[in-house]
mmCIF file of C-alpha atoms in Angstrom:
data_model
loop_
_atom_site.group_PDB
_atom_site.id
_atom_site.type_symbol
_atom_site.label_atom_id
_atom_site.label_comp_id
_atom_site.label_asym_id
_atom_site.label_seq_id
_atom_site.Cartn_x
_atom_site.Cartn_y
_atom_site.Cartn_z
ATOM 1 C CA UNK A 117 -0.127 -0.259 -0.109
ATOM 2 C CA UNK A 118 0.620 3.433 -0.479
ATOM 3 C CA UNK A 119 2.197 5.331 2.098
ATOM 4 C CA UNK A 120 2.317 8.911 2.802
ATOM 5 C CA UNK A 121 6.161 8.841 3.798
ATOM 6 C CA UNK A 122 5.271 12.967 4.725
ATOM 7 C CA UNK A 123 2.706 12.023 7.073
ATOM 8 C CA UNK A 124 4.564 8.653 8.888
ATOM 9 C CA UNK A 125 7.448 11.404 9.668
ATOM 10 C CA UNK A 126 5.051 13.317 11.474
ATOM 11 C CA UNK A 127 3.509 10.765 12.575
ATOM 12 C CA UNK A 128 6.945 9.406 13.887
ATOM 13 C CA UNK A 129 7.577 12.679 15.709
ATOM 14 C CA UNK A 130 9.936 13.468 13.098
ATOM 15 C CA UNK A 131 10.846 17.305 11.753
ATOM 16 C CA UNK A 132 9.801 17.905 8.680
ATOM 17 C CA UNK A 133 11.266 20.782 6.093
ATOM 18 C CA UNK A 134 9.708 22.789 3.257
ATOM 19 C CA UNK A 135 9.945 25.382 1.283
ATOM 20 C CA UNK A 136 6.357 27.635 0.101
ATOM 21 C CA UNK A 137 6.765 28.049 -3.812
ATOM 22 C CA UNK A 138 5.027 30.522 -6.121
ATOM 23 C CA UNK A 139 7.042 29.206 -9.180
ATOM 24 C CA UNK A 140 5.633 27.378 -11.968
ATOM 25 C CA UNK A 141 8.294 25.959 -13.753
ATOM 26 C CA UNK A 142 9.512 22.459 -12.378
ATOM 27 C CA UNK A 143 12.374 21.913 -11.796
ATOM 28 C CA UNK A 144 12.801 24.282 -8.514
ATOM 29 C CA UNK A 145 10.569 21.916 -7.553
ATOM 30 C CA UNK A 146 13.036 19.265 -7.466
ATOM 31 C CA UNK A 147 16.099 20.948 -6.666
ATOM 32 C CA UNK A 148 14.010 21.503 -3.076
ATOM 33 C CA UNK A 149 14.546 17.327 -3.536
ATOM 34 C CA UNK A 150 17.486 17.259 -4.287
ATOM 35 C CA UNK A 151 18.834 19.712 -1.564
ATOM 36 C CA UNK A 152 16.979 16.909 1.191
ATOM 37 C CA UNK A 153 13.880 19.351 1.917
ATOM 38 C CA UNK A 154 11.112 16.895 2.587
ATOM 39 C CA UNK A 155 8.090 18.765 1.443
ATOM 40 C CA UNK A 156 7.130 22.060 -1.218
ATOM 41 C CA UNK A 157 4.254 23.929 -0.381
ATOM 42 C CA UNK A 158 2.006 24.294 -3.619
ATOM 43 C CA UNK A 159 1.004 28.048 -2.898
ATOM 44 C CA UNK A 160 -2.673 28.473 -5.187
ATOM 45 C CA UNK A 161 -3.847 31.173 -2.502
ATOM 46 C CA UNK A 162 -0.476 33.781 -3.486
ATOM 47 C CA UNK A 163 0.512 34.642 -6.953
ATOM 48 C CA UNK A 164 -0.115 32.895 -10.032
ATOM 49 C CA UNK A 165 0.317 29.747 -10.128
ATOM 50 C CA UNK A 166 -3.027 27.222 -11.389
ATOM 51 C CA UNK A 167 -4.278 23.589 -11.188
ATOM 52 C CA UNK A 168 -2.481 22.511 -14.147
ATOM 53 C CA UNK A 169 1.034 23.982 -13.366
ATOM 54 C CA UNK A 170 0.572 22.804 -9.501
ATOM 55 C CA UNK A 171 -0.287 19.197 -11.167
ATOM 56 C CA UNK A 172 3.213 19.272 -13.173
ATOM 57 C CA UNK A 173 4.729 20.658 -10.272
ATOM 58 C CA UNK A 174 3.841 16.973 -8.617
ATOM 59 C CA UNK A 175 4.926 15.149 -11.374
ATOM 60 C CA UNK A 176 8.465 16.387 -10.308
ATOM 61 C CA UNK A 177 7.956 16.345 -6.522
ATOM 62 C CA UNK A 178 7.099 13.076 -6.313
ATOM 63 C CA UNK A 179 9.717 12.351 -9.124
ATOM 64 C CA UNK A 180 12.482 13.524 -5.875
ATOM 65 C CA UNK A 181 10.501 11.828 -3.241
ATOM 66 C CA UNK A 182 9.291 15.039 -2.275
ATOM 67 C CA UNK A 183 5.726 16.092 -0.545
ATOM 68 C CA UNK A 184 4.105 18.151 -2.431
ATOM 69 C CA UNK A 185 1.381 19.892 -0.464
ATOM 70 C CA UNK A 186 -1.012 22.622 -2.348
ATOM 71 C CA UNK A 187 -2.357 25.674 -0.358
ATOM 72 C CA UNK A 188 -5.335 25.946 -1.512
ATOM 73 C CA UNK A 189 -7.191 30.210 -1.480
ATOM 74 C CA UNK A 190 -10.272 29.331 0.420
ATOM 75 C CA UNK A 191 -12.066 26.653 2.807
ATOM 76 C CA UNK A 192 -14.069 25.823 -0.523
ATOM 77 C CA UNK A 193 -14.358 22.111 -1.041
ATOM 78 C CA UNK A 194 -14.621 22.226 -5.416
ATOM 79 C CA UNK A 195 -10.706 23.734 -4.395
ATOM 80 C CA UNK A 196 -9.689 20.851 -1.871
ATOM 81 C CA UNK A 197 -11.035 18.640 -3.917
ATOM 82 C CA UNK A 198 -8.934 19.313 -7.270
ATOM 83 C CA UNK A 199 -6.094 20.232 -4.806
ATOM 84 C CA UNK A 200 -6.187 16.844 -3.982
ATOM 85 C CA UNK A 201 -7.423 15.091 -7.370
ATOM 86 C CA UNK A 202 -4.126 16.198 -9.007
ATOM 87 C CA UNK A 203 -2.110 13.698 -7.593
ATOM 88 C CA UNK A 204 -1.060 15.743 -3.816
ATOM 89 C CA UNK A 205 0.666 14.358 -0.902
ATOM 90 C CA UNK A 206 -2.123 16.940 1.343
ATOM 91 C CA UNK A 207 -4.012 20.611 0.773
ATOM 92 C CA UNK A 208 -3.235 22.844 2.799
ATOM 93 C CA UNK A 209 -6.538 25.490 4.206
ATOM 94 C CA UNK A 210 -6.727 29.066 5.145
ATOM 95 C CA UNK A 211 -7.253 31.835 8.044
ATOM 96 C CA UNK A 212 -9.441 27.858 9.825
ATOM 97 C CA UNK A 213 -11.344 30.423 12.252
ATOM 98 C CA UNK A 214 -13.720 28.324 14.379
ATOM 99 C CA UNK A 215 -14.756 24.174 14.515
ATOM 100 C CA UNK A 216 -17.024 24.128 12.217
ATOM 101 C CA UNK A 217 -14.439 25.543 9.750
ATOM 102 C CA UNK A 218 -12.442 22.604 10.752
ATOM 103 C CA UNK A 219 -15.116 20.552 9.854
ATOM 104 C CA UNK A 220 -15.396 21.445 6.401
ATOM 105 C CA UNK A 221 -12.058 21.206 5.820
ATOM 106 C CA UNK A 222 -11.749 17.315 6.502
ATOM 107 C CA UNK A 223 -15.098 16.834 4.649
ATOM 108 C CA UNK A 224 -14.200 18.476 1.883
ATOM 109 C CA UNK A 225 -10.485 16.252 1.530
ATOM 110 C CA UNK A 226 -11.813 12.683 2.993
ATOM 111 C CA UNK A 227 -14.224 10.363 0.803
ATOM 112 C CA UNK A 228 -17.430 8.876 2.845
ATOM 113 C CA UNK A 229 -17.531 7.526 5.345
ATOM 114 C CA UNK A 230 -14.623 10.551 6.751
ATOM 115 C CA UNK A 231 -15.682 13.692 4.599
ATOM 116 C CA UNK A 232 -17.695 14.275 1.131
ATOM 117 C CA UNK A 233 -15.199 15.337 -1.110
ATOM 118 C CA UNK A 234 -16.357 14.179 -4.516
ATOM 119 C CA UNK A 235 -15.500 10.759 -5.829
ATOM 120 C CA UNK A 236 -13.956 9.959 -9.667
ATOM 121 C CA UNK A 237 -10.945 7.925 -9.793
ATOM 122 C CA UNK A 238 -10.555 9.294 -13.023
ATOM 123 C CA UNK A 239 -7.656 11.436 -11.814
ATOM 124 C CA UNK A 240 -3.974 11.669 -11.322
ATOM 125 C CA UNK A 241 -4.388 10.892 -6.680
ATOM 126 C CA UNK A 242 -7.082 8.191 -8.762
ATOM 127 C CA UNK A 243 -4.119 6.516 -10.600
ATOM 128 C CA UNK A 244 -6.742 7.300 -14.160
ATOM 129 C CA UNK A 245 -8.335 3.251 -12.141
ATOM 130 C CA UNK A 246 -6.180 1.803 -12.616
ATOM 131 C CA UNK A 247 -5.744 0.739 -8.878
ATOM 132 C CA UNK A 248 -9.209 0.017 -8.673
ATOM 133 C CA UNK A 249 -11.462 0.836 -5.143
ATOM 134 C CA UNK A 250 -8.722 0.298 -3.451
ATOM 135 C CA UNK A 251 -7.120 3.165 -4.643
ATOM 136 C CA UNK A 252 -10.859 4.855 -2.082
ATOM 137 C CA UNK A 253 -9.565 3.664 1.254
ATOM 138 C CA UNK A 254 -5.860 4.210 0.572
ATOM 139 C CA UNK A 255 -6.303 8.194 0.198
ATOM 140 C CA UNK A 256 -8.726 8.393 3.018
ATOM 141 C CA UNK A 257 -6.221 7.189 4.738
ATOM 142 C CA UNK A 258 -2.981 8.660 3.555
ATOM 143 C CA UNK A 259 -3.479 12.273 2.237
ATOM 144 C CA UNK A 260 -2.150 14.819 4.404
ATOM 145 C CA UNK A 261 -4.769 17.774 5.849
ATOM 146 C CA UNK A 262 -3.323 20.966 6.875
ATOM 147 C CA UNK A 263 -5.545 24.055 8.545
ATOM 148 C CA UNK A 264 -3.665 26.777 9.107
ATOM 149 C CA UNK A 265 -4.682 29.169 12.131
ATOM 150 C CA UNK A 266 -3.396 32.416 11.357
ATOM 151 C CA UNK A 267 -5.802 35.303 13.075
ATOM 152 C CA UNK A 268 -6.862 36.000 17.358
ATOM 153 C CA UNK A 269 -10.088 34.418 16.607
ATOM 154 C CA UNK A 270 -8.420 31.308 15.372
ATOM 155 C CA UNK A 271 -5.943 31.041 18.660
ATOM 156 C CA UNK A 272 -8.932 31.422 21.019
ATOM 157 C CA UNK A 273 -11.108 28.351 19.175
ATOM 158 C CA UNK A 274 -7.836 26.841 18.442
ATOM 159 C CA UNK A 275 -8.700 23.712 21.380
ATOM 160 C CA UNK A 276 -11.623 24.020 19.410
ATOM 161 C CA UNK A 277 -10.260 23.717 16.286
ATOM 162 C CA UNK A 278 -7.585 21.101 17.477
ATOM 163 C CA UNK A 279 -10.037 18.198 18.573
ATOM 164 C CA UNK A 280 -11.320 18.073 14.788
ATOM 165 C CA UNK A 281 -10.361 14.139 13.999
ATOM 166 C CA UNK A 282 -8.287 13.471 10.310
ATOM 167 C CA UNK A 283 -6.388 17.148 10.908
ATOM 168 C CA UNK A 284 -2.383 16.442 11.076
ATOM 169 C CA UNK A 285 -1.320 19.533 11.094
ATOM 170 C CA UNK A 286 -2.024 22.802 12.578
ATOM 171 C CA UNK A 287 -0.439 25.013 10.954
ATOM 172 C CA UNK A 288 1.050 29.190 12.915
ATOM 173 C CA UNK A 289 0.866 31.769 10.455
ATOM 174 C CA UNK A 290 3.043 34.353 12.019
ATOM 175 C CA UNK A 291 2.828 36.939 9.818
ATOM 176 C CA UNK A 292 -2.025 37.297 9.435
ATOM 177 C CA UNK A 293 -1.400 36.553 13.348
ATOM 178 C CA UNK A 294 0.915 40.032 13.807
ATOM 179 C CA UNK A 295 -2.026 41.666 11.515
ATOM 180 C CA UNK A 296 -4.505 40.749 13.531
ATOM 181 C CA UNK A 297 -2.899 41.914 16.469
ATOM 182 C CA UNK A 298 -2.903 45.516 14.644
ATOM 183 C CA UNK A 299 1.085 45.125 14.358
ATOM 184 C CA UNK A 300 0.832 44.157 10.955
ATOM 185 C CA UNK A 301 4.433 42.810 10.585
ATOM 186 C CA UNK A 302 6.100 42.377 13.620
ATOM 187 C CA UNK A 303 6.358 38.580 13.705
ATOM 188 C CA UNK A 304 8.786 38.688 16.472
ATOM 189 C CA UNK A 305 6.681 41.344 18.324
ATOM 190 C CA UNK A 306 6.295 39.729 22.294
ATOM 191 C CA UNK A 307 2.395 39.596 22.514
ATOM 192 C CA UNK A 308 2.001 37.364 19.174
ATOM 193 C CA UNK A 309 5.765 34.776 19.675
ATOM 194 C CA UNK A 310 3.574 33.846 23.206
ATOM 195 C CA UNK A 311 -0.159 33.493 21.940
ATOM 196 C CA UNK A 312 2.265 31.725 19.401
ATOM 197 C CA UNK A 313 4.309 29.424 22.016
ATOM 198 C CA UNK A 314 1.063 28.655 23.441
ATOM 199 C CA UNK A 315 -0.237 27.683 20.287
ATOM 200 C CA UNK A 316 1.853 24.505 19.966
ATOM 201 C CA UNK A 317 1.183 23.543 23.328
ATOM 202 C CA UNK A 318 -2.554 23.755 23.147
ATOM 203 C CA UNK A 319 -1.538 21.555 19.163
ATOM 204 C CA UNK A 320 0.875 18.840 20.364
ATOM 205 C CA UNK A 321 -0.902 18.180 24.014
ATOM 206 C CA UNK A 322 -4.248 17.845 20.996
ATOM 207 C CA UNK A 323 -2.506 14.931 20.035
ATOM 208 C CA UNK A 324 -1.443 17.231 16.095
ATOM 209 C CA UNK A 325 2.059 18.214 14.684
ATOM 210 C CA UNK A 326 2.269 21.984 14.560
ATOM 211 C CA UNK A 327 3.945 23.743 11.897
ATOM 212 C CA UNK A 328 4.735 27.679 11.532
ATOM 213 C CA UNK A 329 7.103 29.559 8.551
ATOM 214 C CA UNK A 330 10.211 30.891 9.410
ATOM 215 C CA UNK A 331 11.604 33.548 7.989
ATOM 216 C CA UNK A 332 15.414 32.837 9.277
ATOM 217 C CA UNK A 333 17.354 29.250 9.874
ATOM 218 C CA UNK A 334 17.678 30.674 13.625
ATOM 219 C CA UNK A 335 13.645 31.869 13.945
ATOM 220 C CA UNK A 336 13.412 27.941 12.521
ATOM 221 C CA UNK A 337 14.892 26.491 15.422
ATOM 222 C CA UNK A 338 13.256 28.709 18.191
ATOM 223 C CA UNK A 339 10.396 27.178 16.956
ATOM 224 C CA UNK A 340 11.351 23.351 16.293
ATOM 225 C CA UNK A 341 13.097 23.779 20.252
ATOM 226 C CA UNK A 342 9.556 24.695 21.217
ATOM 227 C CA UNK A 343 7.797 21.529 19.231
ATOM 228 C CA UNK A 344 6.465 22.252 16.078
ATOM 229 C CA UNK A 345 7.533 19.954 13.351
ATOM 230 C CA UNK A 346 6.440 21.026 9.898
ATOM 231 C CA UNK A 347 8.497 23.540 9.243
ATOM 232 C CA UNK A 348 8.294 26.650 5.931
ATOM 233 C CA UNK A 349 11.630 27.547 5.732
ATOM 234 C CA UNK A 350 10.455 30.831 3.821
ATOM 235 C CA UNK A 351 9.959 30.754 0.019
ATOM 236 C CA UNK A 352 11.230 29.815 -3.182
ATOM 237 C CA UNK A 353 11.525 33.763 -4.865
ATOM 238 C CA UNK A 354 12.148 35.040 -1.524
ATOM 239 C CA UNK A 355 15.312 32.593 -0.780
ATOM 240 C CA UNK A 356 16.314 33.473 -4.779
ATOM 241 C CA UNK A 357 16.264 36.973 -4.259
ATOM 242 C CA UNK A 358 18.336 37.057 -0.622
ATOM 243 C CA UNK A 359 21.174 34.450 -2.568
ATOM 244 C CA UNK A 360 21.331 37.014 -6.345
ATOM 245 C CA UNK A 361 21.485 39.610 -2.838
ATOM 246 C CA UNK A 362 24.238 38.649 -0.888
ATOM 247 C CA UNK A 363 26.456 37.840 -4.741
ATOM 248 C CA UNK A 364 26.010 40.893 -5.253
ATOM 249 C CA UNK A 365 27.400 42.250 -2.066
ATOM 250 C CA UNK A 366 30.632 39.760 -2.660
ATOM 251 C CA UNK A 367 31.562 40.871 -5.511
ATOM 252 C CA UNK A 368 30.937 44.131 -4.979
ATOM 253 C CA UNK A 369 31.977 44.435 -2.192
ATOM 254 C CA UNK A 370 36.031 43.746 -2.894
#
């Protein structure tokens, strides 16, 4: 039976590292795998990527044993279904604020009896019917469900959100959280950090994996030390920008 290695690592308590991607070029995905990352989040919320491009990026990820997660733009069953139908390892859904929001994600991500995801095996996820109807149970078992809690209301309801079955990762978004507190972009402000620290504790107590975004290796290590397992180390375009800036600075400073 197919095993989602990313989900397996998380259930084993391992820390997994990834990158958000806004680039459509499949080679960038392959490079992420060769670099030793565990996952990429293909971003359909921000940027210009679409589902057709995301499907090819998933193929590239599979070539290098990298888990492709697709972030949709909203908690919408049609978007969730398409994100999973293209053969991703899982779906990531933003702006979850209540238990009902979280339950809606699971309903859209899982087939009956766990949810109400529309059923077609004539898809990449369904191996174009080659795997037969047993694929339905496999997909219910292996698909990774990530929900983003990124506002004060979501933090206030975090214990209830974390109680929802079949959610694997609760991803705390520091930037939107800072915005909801009226201090947009100040992700290292003590108020943001403290809310996230208590949030990680709540998530872990519920038996879920905690995730977040880290701008620097130092911040990533700090969150890992608090119990975060699922760490996005930046965005591909930002990583490329900083690498180019470092090259230019190194040459011009001589």
